[in-house]
Amino acid sequence: MNSSCTTRILGLGSHVPSLVVDNQSLSKSVETSDEWILSRTGIRERRIANEDESTSDLALGAAQQALSSSGISPSRIDLVIVATITPDMAFPSTACLLQHKLGLRKVASFDLEAACSGFLYALDVADAMLASGRYNIALVVGAEKMSSIIDWEDRTTCVLFGDGAGAAVVGKSREGPQLLGFRCGADGANPELLYQPAGGSKSPACSATLESRGHYLKMNGREIFKSAVRVMEMATRELLEQHELEASQVDHVIPHQANVRIVESLANRLEIPLEKFYCNLEHHGNTSAASIPLALDEASKQGIFKQGELGVLVAFGAGLTWSATLVRF
Ligand code: ACO
């Protein structure tokens, strides 16, 4: 199900809304505190989009940056994949809207939904499509306006999420970080651990779904916490084993940015020093599918990755889904 590959990251970009909402401001609308949020999650602040900014706008900013950093002409992009659980609308896809906003050729464009694992799933899919020889250069984006599905009256969830987007231009090349392998998985046995119950075919929008606040994200935080640590450890171990690598050989881990305690537990279980984990959740919260590309872009801009170093990108999300990607910088 997984294979080695020679796809490389040719450019990275990210974009976040300008509005910063810190824990203090949230404590004015729900019963919470900076102390509780920071100690339980590691989050200090998050970016929140304004009413006029949709997911495709955030994706546009990140994609433009990734294209510009790649030095590749937009006319050479022949595949667009947007990972998101907060599309502009149910259909058409956010990828189609982005293709038009970027002025790309009329190339294959579609959304992929794997919640917080979405960007890594999309990289895996892009790599397979590039390997088929039918596509040459893909634009892969993770973009979310989580604020549009958050119940701002629910203190157990509203403090956790933020809005943003990250993007990568990927293609076959001799230069740039190399995608060495992927490990994706899912277990749909308990969808209600993290879900948005209403608005789909099972429970279409009506006055009752509005009244029950069914259009907002619902989560069993404790169970998700336990599953997150377990599946991210499993995906990382399987990926390393598949490539005959030891955890001690990993130079960098870019984990899904949900909760610093999840990251600490993962580091402990994998016996990889915490210093090797890149974290920016303090400033962004959990941006779902945008989390990994946003962190990857920030870390890359900070010059953290040295040529030849080995990195693991690892995520979990609603589904449950999980995914790990091996990168040689
Ligand atoms: N402020 C103050 N108190 C709060 C808040 C808040 N914002 N939220 C919950 N509490 C209270 C609870 O009501 C509870 O009170 P009680 O004991 O009187 O009932 C108490 O704090 C403890 O609640 P817990 O849920 O046990 O707190 P916990 O330490 O587990 O932390 C958290 C909760 C932060 C949600 C944690 O479980 C977590 O991070 N889970 C993983 C969530 C996650 O990663 N989700 C993203 C999935 S990715 C995707 O696909 C979108």
Coordinates of C-alpha atoms and ligand atoms in Angstrom, one line a residue:
M1 CA 0.0 0.0 0.0
N2 CA 3.0 2.3 0.4
S3 CA 6.0 2.8 -1.8
S4 CA 9.2 4.8 -2.1
C5 CA 9.1 7.7 -4.4
T6 CA 11.2 10.5 -5.9
T7 CA 8.6 13.3 -5.6
R8 CA 10.1 16.4 -4.1
I9 CA 8.8 19.5 -2.4
L10 CA 9.6 22.4 -4.8
G11 CA 8.0 25.2 -2.9
L12 CA 6.2 25.9 0.4
G13 CA 3.9 28.7 1.5
S14 CA 1.4 29.6 4.2
H15 CA -1.2 32.2 5.0
V16 CA -3.1 33.1 8.2
P17 CA -5.8 35.7 8.8
S18 CA -4.6 38.9 10.4
L19 CA -6.9 38.8 13.4
V20 CA -5.2 37.4 16.5
V21 CA -7.6 36.1 19.3
D22 CA -5.8 35.4 22.5
N23 CA -7.0 33.2 25.4
Q24 CA -7.8 36.3 27.4
S25 CA -10.3 37.5 24.8
L26 CA -12.0 34.1 24.7
S27 CA -12.4 34.2 28.5
K28 CA -14.7 37.1 28.0
S29 CA -17.2 35.0 26.0
V30 CA -17.0 31.6 27.6
E31 CA -16.1 30.4 31.1
T32 CA -12.4 29.7 30.7
S33 CA -9.0 31.2 31.5
D34 CA -5.6 31.7 29.9
E35 CA -4.2 29.5 32.6
W36 CA -6.6 26.6 31.8
I37 CA -6.1 26.7 28.1
L38 CA -2.3 27.2 28.2
S39 CA -1.8 24.4 30.8
R40 CA -4.1 21.9 29.2
T41 CA -3.2 22.6 25.5
G42 CA -0.2 24.8 25.1
I43 CA -2.3 27.3 23.0
R44 CA -1.9 31.0 23.7
E45 CA -3.6 32.5 20.7
R46 CA -5.1 31.6 17.3
R47 CA -5.9 33.5 14.0
I48 CA -9.5 33.9 13.1
A49 CA -10.7 34.8 9.6
N50 CA -13.2 37.6 9.1
E51 CA -16.7 37.0 7.6
D52 CA -15.5 37.9 4.1
E53 CA -12.6 35.5 4.2
S54 CA -13.4 31.9 3.1
T55 CA -11.2 28.8 3.0
S56 CA -10.4 29.3 -0.7
D57 CA -9.1 32.8 0.2
L58 CA -6.8 31.4 2.8
A59 CA -5.7 28.7 0.4
L60 CA -5.1 31.3 -2.3
G61 CA -2.6 33.2 -0.1
A62 CA -0.7 30.0 0.8
A63 CA -0.7 28.7 -2.8
Q64 CA 0.6 32.0 -4.2
Q65 CA 3.5 31.9 -1.7
A66 CA 4.3 28.2 -2.5
L67 CA 4.3 28.9 -6.2
S68 CA 6.5 32.0 -5.8
S69 CA 9.0 30.1 -3.6
S70 CA 9.1 27.2 -6.1
G71 CA 10.0 29.6 -8.9
I72 CA 7.7 27.4 -11.1
S73 CA 5.3 29.1 -13.5
P74 CA 1.6 28.6 -12.5
S75 CA 1.0 27.5 -16.1
R76 CA 3.0 24.3 -15.3
I77 CA 0.7 23.1 -12.5
D78 CA -1.5 20.3 -13.8
L79 CA -3.1 19.0 -10.6
V80 CA -4.7 20.8 -7.6
I81 CA -5.7 19.0 -4.4
V82 CA -7.1 20.9 -1.4
A83 CA -7.4 19.1 1.9
T84 CA -10.2 20.6 4.0
I85 CA -13.2 19.9 6.2
T86 CA -14.4 23.5 5.9
P87 CA -14.8 23.9 2.2
D88 CA -16.3 27.2 0.9
M89 CA -19.5 25.3 0.2
A90 CA -20.5 21.6 -0.1
F91 CA -19.9 21.8 -3.8
P92 CA -18.2 22.7 -6.1
S93 CA -14.9 21.9 -4.5
T94 CA -12.6 24.5 -2.9
A95 CA -9.9 23.2 -5.3
C96 CA -12.0 24.3 -8.3
L97 CA -12.5 27.7 -6.8
L98 CA -8.8 27.9 -6.1
Q99 CA -7.9 26.8 -9.6
H100 CA -9.9 29.8 -11.0
K101 CA -8.6 32.3 -8.4
L102 CA -5.0 31.4 -9.3
G103 CA -5.8 31.7 -13.0
L104 CA -4.4 28.1 -13.6
R105 CA -5.0 26.1 -16.8
K106 CA -8.2 24.0 -16.7
V107 CA -6.4 21.2 -14.8
A108 CA -7.7 18.4 -12.6
S109 CA -8.8 19.9 -9.3
F110 CA -10.5 18.2 -6.3
D111 CA -10.9 18.3 -2.6
L112 CA -9.8 15.6 -0.2
E113 CA -11.4 15.1 3.2
A114 CA -9.4 13.3 5.9
A115 CA -9.8 16.0 8.6
C116 CA -6.5 16.9 10.3
S117 CA -4.6 14.1 8.4
G118 CA -5.9 15.6 5.1
F119 CA -2.7 17.3 3.9
L120 CA -0.6 14.2 4.3
Y121 CA -3.2 12.1 2.6
A122 CA -3.2 14.6 -0.2
L123 CA 0.6 14.4 -0.5
D124 CA 0.3 10.6 -0.8
V125 CA -2.4 10.9 -3.5
A126 CA -0.4 13.6 -5.4
D127 CA 2.7 11.4 -5.3
A128 CA 0.8 8.4 -6.7
M129 CA -0.8 10.5 -9.4
L130 CA 2.7 12.0 -10.3
A131 CA 4.1 8.4 -10.3
S132 CA 1.4 7.4 -12.8
G133 CA 3.2 9.7 -15.3
R134 CA -0.1 11.4 -16.2
Y135 CA 0.6 14.5 -14.1
N136 CA 3.8 16.5 -13.6
I137 CA 3.5 19.2 -11.0
A138 CA 0.9 19.3 -8.3
L139 CA -0.3 22.0 -6.0
V140 CA -1.2 20.5 -2.6
V141 CA -3.0 22.7 -0.1
G142 CA -4.3 22.2 3.5
A143 CA -6.7 25.0 4.3
E144 CA -9.4 25.5 7.0
K145 CA -11.7 28.1 8.3
M146 CA -12.4 26.1 11.5
S147 CA -14.0 29.2 13.1
S148 CA -17.0 28.6 10.7
I149 CA -17.9 25.2 12.3
I150 CA -16.9 26.0 15.9
D151 CA -19.6 26.4 18.6
W152 CA -18.4 29.6 20.2
E153 CA -20.6 28.8 23.2
D154 CA -18.8 25.4 23.8
R155 CA -15.7 26.0 25.9
T156 CA -14.6 22.4 25.5
T157 CA -13.9 23.0 21.8
C158 CA -13.9 26.7 20.9
V159 CA -10.5 27.3 22.6
L160 CA -8.7 24.7 20.6
F161 CA -9.0 25.7 16.9
G162 CA -7.7 28.3 14.5
D163 CA -7.9 29.3 10.8
G164 CA -5.1 29.2 8.3
A165 CA -3.6 27.5 5.2
G166 CA -0.4 25.9 4.1
A167 CA 0.6 24.8 0.6
A168 CA 3.3 22.8 -1.2
V169 CA 4.2 22.6 -4.9
V170 CA 5.4 19.0 -5.5
G171 CA 6.9 17.3 -8.6
K172 CA 9.7 15.2 -9.9
S173 CA 13.1 17.0 -9.5
R174 CA 16.7 16.4 -8.5
E175 CA 16.5 19.2 -5.9
G176 CA 14.4 19.9 -2.8
P177 CA 13.1 17.9 0.1
Q178 CA 12.4 14.3 -1.1
L179 CA 9.2 12.5 -0.1
L180 CA 10.5 9.0 0.7
G181 CA 7.3 7.2 1.8
F182 CA 3.8 7.4 3.3
R183 CA 1.7 5.5 5.8
C184 CA -2.0 6.3 5.8
G185 CA -4.7 4.6 7.7
A186 CA -8.3 4.9 9.1
D187 CA -10.7 3.4 11.5
G188 CA -14.3 4.5 11.1
A189 CA -15.7 2.5 14.0
N190 CA -16.4 5.5 16.2
P191 CA -17.2 8.5 14.0
E192 CA -19.0 10.3 16.8
L193 CA -15.7 10.8 18.7
L194 CA -15.1 13.9 16.5
Y195 CA -17.8 15.0 14.0
Q196 CA -20.1 17.6 12.6
P197 CA -23.4 15.7 12.9
A198 CA -25.7 17.8 10.7
G199 CA -25.7 19.3 7.2
G200 CA -24.9 16.0 5.3
S201 CA -27.3 13.5 3.7
K202 CA -27.9 11.7 7.1
S203 CA -29.1 14.8 8.8
P204 CA -29.8 17.6 6.3
A205 CA -30.1 21.2 7.5
C206 CA -33.5 22.0 9.0
S207 CA -34.8 24.0 11.9
A208 CA -34.3 21.1 14.3
T209 CA -30.6 20.7 13.3
L210 CA -30.1 24.4 13.9
E211 CA -31.8 24.2 17.2
S212 CA -29.7 21.3 18.4
R213 CA -26.5 23.1 17.2
G214 CA -25.8 20.1 15.0
H215 CA -23.8 22.1 12.4
Y216 CA -21.0 22.6 14.9
L217 CA -18.0 20.4 15.6
K218 CA -18.5 17.9 18.5
M219 CA -15.7 16.1 20.2
N220 CA -15.0 13.6 22.9
G221 CA -11.7 15.3 23.9
R222 CA -10.4 12.6 26.3
E223 CA -10.9 9.7 23.9
I224 CA -9.4 11.7 21.0
F225 CA -6.4 12.5 23.1
K226 CA -5.7 8.8 23.8
S227 CA -6.3 7.7 20.2
A228 CA -4.1 10.5 18.9
V229 CA -1.1 9.4 20.8
R230 CA -1.6 5.7 20.0
V231 CA -2.2 6.1 16.2
M232 CA 0.6 8.7 15.6
E233 CA 3.0 6.4 17.4
M234 CA 1.8 3.4 15.3
A235 CA 2.0 5.3 12.0
T236 CA 5.5 6.6 12.8
R237 CA 6.8 3.2 13.9
E238 CA 5.3 1.5 10.8
L239 CA 6.8 4.1 8.5
L240 CA 10.2 3.8 10.0
E241 CA 10.1 0.0 10.0
Q242 CA 9.1 0.0 6.3
H243 CA 12.2 2.0 5.5
E244 CA 14.4 0.1 7.9
L245 CA 15.1 3.2 10.0
E246 CA 15.4 3.6 13.8
A247 CA 13.6 6.4 15.7
S248 CA 17.1 7.6 16.7
Q249 CA 17.9 8.4 13.1
V250 CA 15.0 10.9 12.8
D251 CA 16.2 14.6 12.9
H252 CA 12.9 16.3 12.9
V253 CA 9.3 15.5 13.6
I254 CA 6.5 17.8 12.4
P255 CA 3.5 16.6 14.3
H256 CA -0.2 17.7 13.9
Q257 CA -0.5 20.7 16.1
A258 CA -3.4 19.9 18.3
N259 CA -2.2 19.9 21.9
V260 CA 1.4 20.2 23.3
R261 CA 0.6 17.4 25.8
I262 CA -0.2 15.0 22.8
V263 CA 3.2 16.0 21.3
E264 CA 5.0 15.4 24.6
S265 CA 3.3 11.9 25.0
L266 CA 4.2 11.0 21.5
A267 CA 7.9 12.1 22.0
N268 CA 8.0 9.9 25.2
R269 CA 6.6 6.9 23.5
L270 CA 8.8 7.1 20.4
E271 CA 11.8 8.0 22.6
I272 CA 12.6 10.9 20.3
P273 CA 13.8 14.0 22.2
L274 CA 11.1 16.7 22.4
E275 CA 13.6 19.2 20.9
K276 CA 13.3 17.4 17.6
F277 CA 9.5 18.2 17.4
Y278 CA 8.6 21.4 15.8
C279 CA 5.6 23.1 17.5
N280 CA 3.8 26.3 16.6
L281 CA 0.4 25.5 18.1
E282 CA 1.0 28.2 20.8
H283 CA 0.3 30.8 18.1
H284 CA -2.2 29.0 15.8
G285 CA -4.1 26.4 17.8
N286 CA -5.3 23.4 15.8
T287 CA -5.8 24.4 12.2
S288 CA -6.8 20.9 11.1
A289 CA -5.6 20.1 7.6
A290 CA -3.6 23.3 7.5
S291 CA -1.6 22.4 10.6
I292 CA 1.2 20.3 9.1
P293 CA 1.9 22.5 6.0
L294 CA 1.8 25.7 8.1
A295 CA 4.3 24.2 10.6
L296 CA 6.4 22.8 7.8
D297 CA 6.5 26.2 6.0
E298 CA 7.3 28.1 9.2
A299 CA 10.1 25.7 10.2
S300 CA 11.5 25.8 6.7
K301 CA 11.6 29.6 6.7
Q302 CA 13.4 29.5 10.1
G303 CA 16.1 27.4 8.4
I304 CA 15.6 24.5 10.8
F305 CA 16.1 21.8 8.2
K306 CA 19.6 21.0 7.0
Q307 CA 20.2 19.2 3.8
G308 CA 20.3 15.4 4.2
E309 CA 18.4 15.4 7.5
L310 CA 15.5 13.0 8.0
G311 CA 12.0 14.3 8.9
V312 CA 8.7 12.6 9.8
L313 CA 5.5 14.5 9.3
V314 CA 2.7 12.8 11.3
A315 CA -1.0 13.5 11.8
F316 CA -4.3 12.2 13.2
G317 CA -7.8 13.5 12.7
A318 CA -11.5 12.8 12.7
G319 CA -12.4 9.5 11.1
L320 CA -10.3 8.4 12.8
T321 CA -7.6 9.0 10.2
W322 CA -3.9 9.0 10.5
S323 CA -0.9 9.5 8.3
A324 CA 2.9 9.7 8.4
T325 CA 5.2 10.9 5.7
L326 CA 9.0 10.4 5.5
V327 CA 11.0 13.3 4.1
R328 CA 14.7 13.7 3.3
F329 CA 15.5 17.4 3.5
Ligands
ACO1 N1 -11.9 26.1 30.2 C1 -12.1 25.7 31.5 N2 -12.5 24.5 31.8 C2 -12.7 23.6 30.8 C3 -12.6 24.0 29.5 C4 -12.1 25.3 29.2 N3 -11.9 25.7 27.9 N4 -12.8 22.9 28.7 C5 -13.2 21.9 29.6 N5 -13.1 22.4 30.8 C6 -13.4 21.6 32.0 C7 -14.3 20.4 31.8 O1 -15.6 20.8 31.8 C8 -13.9 19.5 33.0 O2 -14.6 20.0 34.1 P1 -15.3 18.9 35.1 O3 -14.1 18.1 35.6 O4 -15.9 19.8 36.1 O5 -16.2 18.1 34.3 C9 -12.4 19.8 33.2 O6 -12.2 21.1 32.5 C10 -11.5 18.7 32.6 O7 -12.0 18.4 31.3 P2 -11.2 17.3 30.5 O8 -12.0 17.1 29.2 O9 -10.9 16.1 31.3 O10 -9.8 18.1 30.2 P3 -8.6 17.5 29.5 O11 -7.4 17.6 30.4 O12 -8.9 16.1 28.9 O13 -8.3 18.5 28.3 C11 -8.7 18.7 25.9 C12 -9.4 18.7 27.3 C13 -7.8 19.9 25.9 C14 -9.8 18.9 24.9 C15 -7.9 17.4 25.7 O14 -8.8 16.3 26.0 C16 -7.5 17.3 24.2 O15 -6.6 18.1 23.8 N6 -8.0 16.3 23.5 C17 -7.6 16.1 22.1 C18 -8.4 17.1 21.3 C19 -7.9 17.1 19.8 O16 -6.7 17.0 19.6 N7 -8.8 17.4 18.9 C20 -8.4 17.6 17.6 C21 -8.6 16.4 16.7 S1 -8.0 16.7 15.1 C22 -9.3 17.0 14.0 O17 -9.5 16.1 13.2 C23 -10.1 18.2 14.1

